[in-house]
Coordinates of C-alpha atoms in Angstrom, one line a residue:
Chain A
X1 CA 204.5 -169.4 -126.8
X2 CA 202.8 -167.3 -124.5
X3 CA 203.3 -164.0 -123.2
X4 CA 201.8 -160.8 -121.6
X5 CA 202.9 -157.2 -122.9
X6 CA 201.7 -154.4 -120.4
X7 CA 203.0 -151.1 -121.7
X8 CA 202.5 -149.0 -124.1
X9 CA 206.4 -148.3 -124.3
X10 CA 207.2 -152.1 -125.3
X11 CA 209.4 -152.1 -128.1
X12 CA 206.9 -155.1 -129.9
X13 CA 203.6 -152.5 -129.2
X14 CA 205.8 -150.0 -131.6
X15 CA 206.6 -152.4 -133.7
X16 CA 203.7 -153.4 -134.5
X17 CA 202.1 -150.1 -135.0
X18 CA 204.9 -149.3 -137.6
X19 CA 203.2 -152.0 -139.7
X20 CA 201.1 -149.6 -140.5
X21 CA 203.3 -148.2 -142.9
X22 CA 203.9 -148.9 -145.7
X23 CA 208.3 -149.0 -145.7
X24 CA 208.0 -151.1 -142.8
X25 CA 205.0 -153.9 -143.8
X26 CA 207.9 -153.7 -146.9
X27 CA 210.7 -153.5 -144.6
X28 CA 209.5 -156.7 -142.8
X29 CA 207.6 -158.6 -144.9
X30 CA 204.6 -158.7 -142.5
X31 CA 201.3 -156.9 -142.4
X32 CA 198.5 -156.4 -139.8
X33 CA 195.0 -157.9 -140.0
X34 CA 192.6 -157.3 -137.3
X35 CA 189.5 -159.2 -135.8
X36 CA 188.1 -162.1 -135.4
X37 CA 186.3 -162.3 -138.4
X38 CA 189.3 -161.6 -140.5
X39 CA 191.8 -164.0 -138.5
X40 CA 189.3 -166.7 -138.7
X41 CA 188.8 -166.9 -142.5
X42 CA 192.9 -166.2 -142.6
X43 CA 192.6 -169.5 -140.5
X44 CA 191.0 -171.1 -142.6
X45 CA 192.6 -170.3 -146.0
X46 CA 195.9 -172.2 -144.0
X47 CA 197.4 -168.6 -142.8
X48 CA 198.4 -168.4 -139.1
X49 CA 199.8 -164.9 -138.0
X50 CA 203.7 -164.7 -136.8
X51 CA 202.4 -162.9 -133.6
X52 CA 198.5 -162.6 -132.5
X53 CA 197.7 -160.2 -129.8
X54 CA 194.6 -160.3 -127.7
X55 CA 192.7 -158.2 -125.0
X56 CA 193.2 -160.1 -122.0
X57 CA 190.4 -157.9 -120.5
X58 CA 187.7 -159.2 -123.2
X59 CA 186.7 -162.8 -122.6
X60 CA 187.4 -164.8 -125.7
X61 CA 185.1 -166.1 -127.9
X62 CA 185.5 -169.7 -128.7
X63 CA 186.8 -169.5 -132.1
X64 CA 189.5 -166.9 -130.8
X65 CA 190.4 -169.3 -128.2
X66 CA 190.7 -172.2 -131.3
X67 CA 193.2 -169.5 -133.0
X68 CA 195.4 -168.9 -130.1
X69 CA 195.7 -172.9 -129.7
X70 CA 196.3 -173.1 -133.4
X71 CA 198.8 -170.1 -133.3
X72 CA 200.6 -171.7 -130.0
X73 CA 200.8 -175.5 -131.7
X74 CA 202.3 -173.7 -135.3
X75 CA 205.6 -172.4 -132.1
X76 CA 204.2 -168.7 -132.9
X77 CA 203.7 -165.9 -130.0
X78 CA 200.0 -165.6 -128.5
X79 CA 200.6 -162.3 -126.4
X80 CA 198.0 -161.2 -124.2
X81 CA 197.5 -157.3 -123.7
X82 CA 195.0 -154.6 -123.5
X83 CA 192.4 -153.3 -125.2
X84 CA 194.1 -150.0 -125.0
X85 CA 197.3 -151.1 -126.5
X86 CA 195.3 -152.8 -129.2
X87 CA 194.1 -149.4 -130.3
X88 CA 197.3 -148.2 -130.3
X89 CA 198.0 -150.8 -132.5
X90 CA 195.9 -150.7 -134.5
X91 CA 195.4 -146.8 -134.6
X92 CA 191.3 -147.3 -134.4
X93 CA 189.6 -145.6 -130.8
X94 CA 187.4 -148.9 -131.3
X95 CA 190.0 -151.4 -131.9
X96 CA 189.1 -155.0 -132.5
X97 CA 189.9 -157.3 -129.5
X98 CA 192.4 -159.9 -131.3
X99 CA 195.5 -158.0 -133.9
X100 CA 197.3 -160.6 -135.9
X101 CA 201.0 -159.8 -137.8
X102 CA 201.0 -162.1 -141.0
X103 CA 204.1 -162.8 -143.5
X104 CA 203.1 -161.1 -147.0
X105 CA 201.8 -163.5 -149.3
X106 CA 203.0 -162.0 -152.6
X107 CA 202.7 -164.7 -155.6
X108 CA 205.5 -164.4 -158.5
X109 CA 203.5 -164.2 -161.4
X110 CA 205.5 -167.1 -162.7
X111 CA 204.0 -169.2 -160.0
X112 CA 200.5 -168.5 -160.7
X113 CA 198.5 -171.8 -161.9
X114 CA 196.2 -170.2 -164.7
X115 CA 193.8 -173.4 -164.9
X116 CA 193.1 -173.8 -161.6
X117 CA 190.4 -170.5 -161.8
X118 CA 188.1 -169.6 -164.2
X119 CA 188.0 -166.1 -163.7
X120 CA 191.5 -163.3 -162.5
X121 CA 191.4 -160.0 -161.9
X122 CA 193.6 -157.8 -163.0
X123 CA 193.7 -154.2 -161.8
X124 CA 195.7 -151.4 -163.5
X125 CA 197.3 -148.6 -160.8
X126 CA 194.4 -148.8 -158.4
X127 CA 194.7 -146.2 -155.9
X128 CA 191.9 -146.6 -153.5
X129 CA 193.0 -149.5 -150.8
X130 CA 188.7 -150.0 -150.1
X131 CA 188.6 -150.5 -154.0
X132 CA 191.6 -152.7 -153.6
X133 CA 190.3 -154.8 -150.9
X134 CA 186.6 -155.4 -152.4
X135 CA 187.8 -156.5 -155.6
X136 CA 189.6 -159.0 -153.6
X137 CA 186.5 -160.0 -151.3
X138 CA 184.5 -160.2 -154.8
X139 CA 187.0 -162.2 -156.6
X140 CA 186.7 -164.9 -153.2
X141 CA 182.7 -164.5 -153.8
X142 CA 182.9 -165.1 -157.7
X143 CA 185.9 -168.2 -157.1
X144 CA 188.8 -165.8 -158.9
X145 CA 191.8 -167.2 -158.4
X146 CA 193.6 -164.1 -157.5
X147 CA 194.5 -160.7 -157.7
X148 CA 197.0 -159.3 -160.6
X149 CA 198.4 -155.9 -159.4
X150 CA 199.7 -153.8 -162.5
X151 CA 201.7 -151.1 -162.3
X152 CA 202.1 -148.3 -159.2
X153 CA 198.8 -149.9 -157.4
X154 CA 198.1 -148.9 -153.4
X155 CA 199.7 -151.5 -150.9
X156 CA 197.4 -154.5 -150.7
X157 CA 198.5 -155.2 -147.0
X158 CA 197.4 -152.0 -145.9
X159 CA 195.4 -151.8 -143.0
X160 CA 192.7 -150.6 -145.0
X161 CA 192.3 -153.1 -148.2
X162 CA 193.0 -155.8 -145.5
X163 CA 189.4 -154.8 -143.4
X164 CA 187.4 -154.1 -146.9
X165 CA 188.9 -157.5 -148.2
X166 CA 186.9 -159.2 -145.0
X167 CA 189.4 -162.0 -145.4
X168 CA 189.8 -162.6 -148.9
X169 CA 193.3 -161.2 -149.3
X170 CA 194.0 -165.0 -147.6
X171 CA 192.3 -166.5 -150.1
X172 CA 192.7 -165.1 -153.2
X173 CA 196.5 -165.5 -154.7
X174 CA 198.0 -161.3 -154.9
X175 CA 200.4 -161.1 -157.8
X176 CA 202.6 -157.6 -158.0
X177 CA 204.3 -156.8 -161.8
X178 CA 204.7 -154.6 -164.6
X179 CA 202.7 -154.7 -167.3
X180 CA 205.2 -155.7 -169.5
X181 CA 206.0 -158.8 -167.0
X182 CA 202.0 -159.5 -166.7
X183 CA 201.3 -159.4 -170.8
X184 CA 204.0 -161.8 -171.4
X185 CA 203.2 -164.0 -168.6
X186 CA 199.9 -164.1 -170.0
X187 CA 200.4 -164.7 -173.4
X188 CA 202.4 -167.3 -172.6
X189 CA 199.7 -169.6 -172.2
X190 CA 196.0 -169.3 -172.7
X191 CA 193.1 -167.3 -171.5
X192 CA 191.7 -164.0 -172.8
X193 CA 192.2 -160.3 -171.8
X194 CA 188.9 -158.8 -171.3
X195 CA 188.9 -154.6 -170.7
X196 CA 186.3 -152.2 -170.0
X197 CA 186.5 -149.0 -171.8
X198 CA 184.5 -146.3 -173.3
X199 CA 185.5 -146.6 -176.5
X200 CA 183.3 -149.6 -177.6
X201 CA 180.2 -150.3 -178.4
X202 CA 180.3 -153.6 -177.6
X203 CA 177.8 -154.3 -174.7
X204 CA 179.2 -156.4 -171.6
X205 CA 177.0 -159.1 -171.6
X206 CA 177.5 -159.5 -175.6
X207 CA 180.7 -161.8 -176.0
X208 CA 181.1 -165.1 -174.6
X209 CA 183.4 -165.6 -172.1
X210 CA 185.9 -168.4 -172.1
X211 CA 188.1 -169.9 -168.8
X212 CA 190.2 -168.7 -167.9
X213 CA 189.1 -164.8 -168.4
X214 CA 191.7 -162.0 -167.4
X215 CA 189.5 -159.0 -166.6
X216 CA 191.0 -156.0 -166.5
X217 CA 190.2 -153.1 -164.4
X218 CA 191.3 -149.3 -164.9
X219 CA 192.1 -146.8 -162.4
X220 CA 189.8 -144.9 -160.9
X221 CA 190.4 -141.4 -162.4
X222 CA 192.0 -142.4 -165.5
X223 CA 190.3 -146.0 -166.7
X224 CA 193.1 -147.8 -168.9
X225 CA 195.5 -146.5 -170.9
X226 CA 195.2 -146.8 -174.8
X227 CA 197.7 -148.9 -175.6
X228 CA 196.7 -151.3 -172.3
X229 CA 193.3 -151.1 -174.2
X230 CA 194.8 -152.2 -177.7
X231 CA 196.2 -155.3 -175.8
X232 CA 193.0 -157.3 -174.8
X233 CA 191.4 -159.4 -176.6
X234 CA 188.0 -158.2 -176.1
X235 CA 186.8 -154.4 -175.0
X236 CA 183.3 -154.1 -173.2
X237 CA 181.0 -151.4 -171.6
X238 CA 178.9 -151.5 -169.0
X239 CA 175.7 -149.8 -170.2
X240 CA 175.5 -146.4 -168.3
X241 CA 171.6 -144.9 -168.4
X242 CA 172.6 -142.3 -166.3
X243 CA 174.3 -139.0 -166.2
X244 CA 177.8 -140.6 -164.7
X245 CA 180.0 -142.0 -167.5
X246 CA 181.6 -144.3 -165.2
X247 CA 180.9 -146.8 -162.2
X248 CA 183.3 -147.2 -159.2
X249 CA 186.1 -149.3 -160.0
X250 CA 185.4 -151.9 -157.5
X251 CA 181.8 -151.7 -158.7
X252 CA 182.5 -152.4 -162.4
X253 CA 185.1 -155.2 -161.3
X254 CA 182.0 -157.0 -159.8
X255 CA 179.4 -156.3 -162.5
X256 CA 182.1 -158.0 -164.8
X257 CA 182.9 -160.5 -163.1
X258 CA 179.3 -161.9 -162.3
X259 CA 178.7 -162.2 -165.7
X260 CA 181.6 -164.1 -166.4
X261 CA 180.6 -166.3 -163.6
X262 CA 177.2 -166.8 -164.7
X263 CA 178.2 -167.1 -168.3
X264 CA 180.1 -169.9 -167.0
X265 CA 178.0 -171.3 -165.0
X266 CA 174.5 -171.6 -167.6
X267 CA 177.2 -173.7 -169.7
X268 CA 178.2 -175.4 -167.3
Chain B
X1 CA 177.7 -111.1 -156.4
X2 CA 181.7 -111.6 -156.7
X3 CA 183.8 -110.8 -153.8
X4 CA 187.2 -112.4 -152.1
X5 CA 188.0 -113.6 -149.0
X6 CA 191.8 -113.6 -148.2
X7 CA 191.9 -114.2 -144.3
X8 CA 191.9 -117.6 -142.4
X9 CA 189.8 -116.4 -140.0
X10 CA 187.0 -115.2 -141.8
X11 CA 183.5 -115.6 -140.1
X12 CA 182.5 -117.7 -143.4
X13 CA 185.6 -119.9 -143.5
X14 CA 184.9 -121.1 -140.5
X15 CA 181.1 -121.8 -141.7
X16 CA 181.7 -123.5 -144.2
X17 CA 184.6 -125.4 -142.6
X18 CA 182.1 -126.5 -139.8
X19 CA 179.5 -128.2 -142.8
X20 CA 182.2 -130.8 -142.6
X21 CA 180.5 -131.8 -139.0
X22 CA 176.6 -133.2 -139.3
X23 CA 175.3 -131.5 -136.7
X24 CA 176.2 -127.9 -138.3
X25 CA 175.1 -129.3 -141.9
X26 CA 172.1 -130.5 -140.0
X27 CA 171.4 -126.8 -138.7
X28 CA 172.1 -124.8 -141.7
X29 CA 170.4 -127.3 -144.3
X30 CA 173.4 -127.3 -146.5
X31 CA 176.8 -129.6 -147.1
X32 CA 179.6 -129.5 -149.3
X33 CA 180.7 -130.5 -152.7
X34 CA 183.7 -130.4 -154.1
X35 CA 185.8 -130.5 -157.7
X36 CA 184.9 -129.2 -160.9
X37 CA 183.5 -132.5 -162.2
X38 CA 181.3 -133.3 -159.1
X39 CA 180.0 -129.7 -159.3
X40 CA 179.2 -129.5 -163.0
X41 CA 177.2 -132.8 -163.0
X42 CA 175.2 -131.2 -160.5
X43 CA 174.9 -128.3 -162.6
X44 CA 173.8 -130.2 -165.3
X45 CA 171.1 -131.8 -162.5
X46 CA 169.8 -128.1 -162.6
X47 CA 171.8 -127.7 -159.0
X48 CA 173.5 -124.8 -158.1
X49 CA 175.7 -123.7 -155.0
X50 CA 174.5 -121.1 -152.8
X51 CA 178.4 -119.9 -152.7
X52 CA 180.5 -121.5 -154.6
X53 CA 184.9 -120.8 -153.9
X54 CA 187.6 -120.7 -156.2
X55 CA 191.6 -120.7 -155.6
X56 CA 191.9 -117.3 -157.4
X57 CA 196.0 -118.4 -158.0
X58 CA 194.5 -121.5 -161.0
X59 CA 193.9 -120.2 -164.0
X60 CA 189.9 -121.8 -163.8
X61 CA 188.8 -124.1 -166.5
X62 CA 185.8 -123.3 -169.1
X63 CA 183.7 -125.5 -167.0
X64 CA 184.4 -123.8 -164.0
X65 CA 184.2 -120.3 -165.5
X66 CA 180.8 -121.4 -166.9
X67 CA 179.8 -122.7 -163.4
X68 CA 180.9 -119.7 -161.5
X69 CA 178.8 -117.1 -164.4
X70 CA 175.6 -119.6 -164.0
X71 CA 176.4 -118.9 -160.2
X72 CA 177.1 -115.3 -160.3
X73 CA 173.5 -115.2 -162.6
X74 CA 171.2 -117.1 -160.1
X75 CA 172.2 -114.3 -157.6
X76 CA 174.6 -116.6 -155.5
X77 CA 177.5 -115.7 -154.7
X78 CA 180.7 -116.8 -156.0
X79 CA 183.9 -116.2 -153.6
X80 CA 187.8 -115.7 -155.1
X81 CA 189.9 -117.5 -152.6
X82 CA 193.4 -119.5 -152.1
X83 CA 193.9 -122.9 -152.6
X84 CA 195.1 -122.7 -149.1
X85 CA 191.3 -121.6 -147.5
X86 CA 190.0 -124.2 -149.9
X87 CA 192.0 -126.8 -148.6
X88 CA 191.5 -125.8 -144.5
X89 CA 187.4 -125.7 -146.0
X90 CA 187.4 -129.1 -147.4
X91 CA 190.0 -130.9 -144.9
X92 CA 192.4 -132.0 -147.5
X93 CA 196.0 -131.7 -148.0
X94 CA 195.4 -131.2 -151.8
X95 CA 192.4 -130.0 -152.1
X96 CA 190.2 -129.3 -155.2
X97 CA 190.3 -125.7 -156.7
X98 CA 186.3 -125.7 -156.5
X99 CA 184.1 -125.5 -153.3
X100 CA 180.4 -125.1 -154.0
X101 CA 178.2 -124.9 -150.8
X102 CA 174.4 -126.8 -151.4
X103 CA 171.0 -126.5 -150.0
X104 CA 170.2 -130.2 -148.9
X105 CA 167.6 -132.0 -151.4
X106 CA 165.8 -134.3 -149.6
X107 CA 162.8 -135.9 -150.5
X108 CA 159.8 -136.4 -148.7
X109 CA 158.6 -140.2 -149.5
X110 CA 155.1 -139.4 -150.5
X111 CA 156.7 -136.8 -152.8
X112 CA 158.6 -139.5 -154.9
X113 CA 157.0 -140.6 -157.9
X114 CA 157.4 -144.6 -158.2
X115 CA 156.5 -144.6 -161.8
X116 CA 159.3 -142.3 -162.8
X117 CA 161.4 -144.7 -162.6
X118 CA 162.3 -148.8 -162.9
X119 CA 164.5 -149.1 -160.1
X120 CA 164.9 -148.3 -156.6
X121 CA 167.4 -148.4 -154.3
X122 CA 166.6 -148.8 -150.5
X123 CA 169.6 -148.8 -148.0
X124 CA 168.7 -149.9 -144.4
X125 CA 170.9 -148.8 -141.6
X126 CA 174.1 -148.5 -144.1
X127 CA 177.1 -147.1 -141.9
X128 CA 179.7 -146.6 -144.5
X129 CA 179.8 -143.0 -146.3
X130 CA 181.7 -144.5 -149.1
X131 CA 179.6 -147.4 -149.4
X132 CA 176.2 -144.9 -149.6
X133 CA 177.8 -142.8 -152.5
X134 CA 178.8 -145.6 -154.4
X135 CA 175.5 -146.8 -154.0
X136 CA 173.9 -143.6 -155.2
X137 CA 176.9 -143.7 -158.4
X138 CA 175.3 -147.4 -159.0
X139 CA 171.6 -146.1 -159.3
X140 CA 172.4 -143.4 -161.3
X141 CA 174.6 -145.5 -164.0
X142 CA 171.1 -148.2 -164.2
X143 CA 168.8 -145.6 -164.1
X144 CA 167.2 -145.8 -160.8
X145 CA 165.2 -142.9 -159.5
X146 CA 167.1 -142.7 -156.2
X147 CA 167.8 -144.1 -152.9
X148 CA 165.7 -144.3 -149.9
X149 CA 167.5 -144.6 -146.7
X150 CA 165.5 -146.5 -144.3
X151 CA 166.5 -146.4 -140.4
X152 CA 169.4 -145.0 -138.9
X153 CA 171.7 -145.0 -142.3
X154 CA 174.5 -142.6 -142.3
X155 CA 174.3 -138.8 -143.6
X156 CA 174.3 -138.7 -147.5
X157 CA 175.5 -135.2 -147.2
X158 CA 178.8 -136.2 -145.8
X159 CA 181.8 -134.7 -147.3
X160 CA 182.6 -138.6 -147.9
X161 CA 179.2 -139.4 -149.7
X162 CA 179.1 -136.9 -152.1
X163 CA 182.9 -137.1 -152.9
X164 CA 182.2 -141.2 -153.5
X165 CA 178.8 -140.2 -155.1
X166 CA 180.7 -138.5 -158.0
X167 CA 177.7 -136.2 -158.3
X168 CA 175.4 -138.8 -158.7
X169 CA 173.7 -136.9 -155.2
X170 CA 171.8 -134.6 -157.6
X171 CA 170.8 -136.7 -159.9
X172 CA 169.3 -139.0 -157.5
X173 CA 166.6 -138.4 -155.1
X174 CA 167.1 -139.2 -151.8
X175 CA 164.4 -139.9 -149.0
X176 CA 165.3 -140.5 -145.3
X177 CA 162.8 -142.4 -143.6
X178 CA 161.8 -144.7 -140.7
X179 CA 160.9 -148.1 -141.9
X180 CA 157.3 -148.2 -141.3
X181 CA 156.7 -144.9 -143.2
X182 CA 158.5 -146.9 -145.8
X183 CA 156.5 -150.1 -146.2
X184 CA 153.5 -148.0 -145.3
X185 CA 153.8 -146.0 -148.5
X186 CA 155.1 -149.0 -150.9
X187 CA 152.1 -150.6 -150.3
X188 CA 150.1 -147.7 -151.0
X189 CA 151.2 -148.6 -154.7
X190 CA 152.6 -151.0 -157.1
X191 CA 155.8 -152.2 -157.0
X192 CA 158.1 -155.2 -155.8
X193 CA 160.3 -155.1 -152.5
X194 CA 163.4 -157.8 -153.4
X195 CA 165.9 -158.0 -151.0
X196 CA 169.0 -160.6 -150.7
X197 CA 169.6 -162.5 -147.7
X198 CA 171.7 -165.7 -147.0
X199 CA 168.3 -167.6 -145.8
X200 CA 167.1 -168.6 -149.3
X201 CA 168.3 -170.7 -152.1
X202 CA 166.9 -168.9 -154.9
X203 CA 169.2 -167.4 -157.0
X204 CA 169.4 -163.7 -158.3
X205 CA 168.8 -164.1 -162.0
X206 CA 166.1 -166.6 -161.0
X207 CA 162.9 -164.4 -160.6
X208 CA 161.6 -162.6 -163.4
X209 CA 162.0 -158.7 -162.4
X210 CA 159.4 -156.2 -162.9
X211 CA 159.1 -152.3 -163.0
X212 CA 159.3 -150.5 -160.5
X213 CA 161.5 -153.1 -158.4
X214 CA 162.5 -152.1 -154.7
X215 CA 165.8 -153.6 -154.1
X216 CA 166.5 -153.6 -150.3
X217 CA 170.5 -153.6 -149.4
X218 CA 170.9 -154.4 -145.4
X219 CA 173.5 -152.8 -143.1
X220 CA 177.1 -153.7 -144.1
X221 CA 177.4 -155.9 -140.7
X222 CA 174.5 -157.5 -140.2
X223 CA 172.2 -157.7 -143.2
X224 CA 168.4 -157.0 -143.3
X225 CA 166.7 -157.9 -139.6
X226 CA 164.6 -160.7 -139.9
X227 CA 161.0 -159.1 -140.1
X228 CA 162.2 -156.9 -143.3
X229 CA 162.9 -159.9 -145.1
X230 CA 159.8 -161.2 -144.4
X231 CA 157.5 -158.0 -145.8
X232 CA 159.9 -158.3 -149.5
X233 CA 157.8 -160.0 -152.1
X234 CA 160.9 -161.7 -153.2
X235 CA 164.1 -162.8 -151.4
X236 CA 167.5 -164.4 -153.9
X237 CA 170.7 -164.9 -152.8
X238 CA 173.6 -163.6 -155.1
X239 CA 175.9 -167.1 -155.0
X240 CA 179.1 -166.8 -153.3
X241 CA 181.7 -169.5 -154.5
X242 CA 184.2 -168.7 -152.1
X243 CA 185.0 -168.7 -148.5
X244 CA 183.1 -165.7 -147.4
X245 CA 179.4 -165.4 -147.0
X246 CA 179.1 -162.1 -148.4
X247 CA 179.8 -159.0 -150.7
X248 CA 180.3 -155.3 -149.7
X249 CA 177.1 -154.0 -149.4
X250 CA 177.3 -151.5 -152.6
X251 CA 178.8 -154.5 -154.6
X252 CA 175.7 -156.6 -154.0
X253 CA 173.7 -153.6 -154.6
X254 CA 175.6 -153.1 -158.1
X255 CA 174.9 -156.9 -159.1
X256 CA 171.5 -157.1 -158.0
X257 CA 170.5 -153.5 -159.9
X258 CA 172.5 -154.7 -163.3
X259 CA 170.5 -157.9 -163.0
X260 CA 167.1 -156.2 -162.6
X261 CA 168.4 -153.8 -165.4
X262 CA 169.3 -156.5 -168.1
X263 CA 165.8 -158.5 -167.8
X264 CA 164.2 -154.9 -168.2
X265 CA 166.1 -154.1 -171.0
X266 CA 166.0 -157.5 -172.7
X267 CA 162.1 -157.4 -172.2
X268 CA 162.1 -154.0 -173.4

């Protein structure tokens, strides 16, 4: 369905703009990702947006003309509008020319298929939504199979972890629980908790990872807490030669998880 | 020298309020740093504020009371305040009870000494402030001697790099320089320019690293231009087994330094 949305009072433009906040993404169950970029690799990981809003001004590019057929075939609105009222949107000066409202894609824990990845991450209240979001584009680049959010973490459909995910949060499964509900889900079945924590010796690149590995990521002030710690099967550090005693969270996600993957990988 | 400042609109609360903008930390040769932990790594650096603030309502920690006498001995000056000023200073809500004003440390190249160090980190045209203190975090925790930011890369001295940086700013040197005056003095030397790009198959942990290695990191958008891929003596692609084509840019930077630290280190 096709329609054109010229002002700036339109119910839908505030609507949409409420979205980003976090009661009403909650409220609603829908969250805004923006671009083409972003819409395209939503696309195709088999997400379509409810509505998708495009600057009429702005002629499209091809495969934003592809998304607007594939949003119009799946019965959802394809509203033209201005580049104006996409900032508004969107609350960037420089907004992208194409805004998209998706459902939230929340996995129960329960429904998470533990053999079909090698590698999850697992991150402990994580406050920064750019941390959030590039652990999720480096669990796409390392083939995680998703994202286990422990505890009081920051919204992952916030406008923010969905740019720094580049796509990824439609690709990588998002799973929101207590620890309590995560540690017995986990030992439930197989696969190994792996931490990173100062208080070992045990250099990261030491143990031999196994499939599937659960690696477990701190927050960013406060690392893990003790008793988190005491839980995994296996406690690492990432060598630090420097004055810093810790890396970025997002940072020491990805160290981690590269060497799982190429662990993996050399044995095949 | 001790004194207090109790007014809003004191002449100096403005000036430092105005080192937020690049143009005024530009002019003045200084920028901001805030937070007892940031500050006392640079301390330990053997950097010291020029004025450093204090909410005079906290009671201060050791650290900082060690800070503000090391201060108070260099001849600098060290300001009582309110966490009210400090916050209007630093542009947050809830801001930290320590504001330390810094002469800027940059580098000139020829200054750096490539044998103090195995690794180097080169940013070209990075736009992201939180990416560029990460970045600077990274090469601290693997040793590197500091980063050299080729091209139009954003200002290091933002409030945002140095906040990401987590002091690693002064424990890192940092040059500022037009390509050419780059590649014109690595080639007055030894050492190896490696940089990633999608337009090779050769895998990261493929070539055998040597000291000093150059690792190039391209803008967050659109990689390394085609002609400073061809002057790196080595190009590798970090694998991507996912959907997207590529990793935040201080990401790749952390895999590809941790990779050229582990051969060092297992080569000793």
């Amino acid at each position: 369905m096709r329609r054109e949305i010229t002002g700036f009072s339109n119910p839908l433009v505030k609507r949409v703009r409420s979205l980003r906040e976090k009661k009403h993404r909650k409220r609603e169950g829908l969250f805004l990702a923006e671009g083409l970029r972003i819409m395209t690799e939503a696309r195709e990981a088999g997400a379509l947006p409810e509505m998708l809003f495009y600057a009429a001004e702005v002629a499209p590019h091809p495969l934003a003309s592809a998304l607007m057929d594939a949003v119009d075939e799946a019965g959802s609105e394809v509203i033209a509008t201005s580049a104006d009222i996409l900032s508004k949107m969107s609350g960037k000066d420089n907004a992208q020319t194409l805004v998209g409202v998706y459902a939230d894609r929340l996995t129960p824990i329960n429904a998470l298929d533990r053999a079909s990845a090698d590698i999850w991450l697992v991150a402990q209240s994580l406050r920064d939504p750019g941390n959030l979001g590039t652990i999720l584009r480096t669990g796409d680049a390392v083939g995680a199979g998703g994202l286990i959010l422990v505890d009081d973490c920051v919204d992952p459909f916030s406008v923010e972890a969905v740019r720094a995910s580049m796509g990824a949060l439609f690709t990588q499964a998002i799973v929101q629980c207590r620890w309590q509900e995560f540690i017995g889900w986990l030992r439930s079945g197989h696969g190994a908790l792996v931490g990173t924590s100062l208080q070992t010796d045990q250099d990261y690149q030491q143990p031999a990872y196994t499939a599937p590995t659960f690696l477990l990521i701190g927050n960013e002030a406060r690392g893990l807490p003790a008793d988190y710690e005491a839980a995994c099967d296996t406690l690492v550090k990432i060598p630090m030669l420097g004055k810093a005693d810790s890396l970025n969270a997002a940072v020491a996600a990805a160290v981690m998880a590269y060497e799982v993957r190429n662990q993996l990988r050399r044995r095949g």
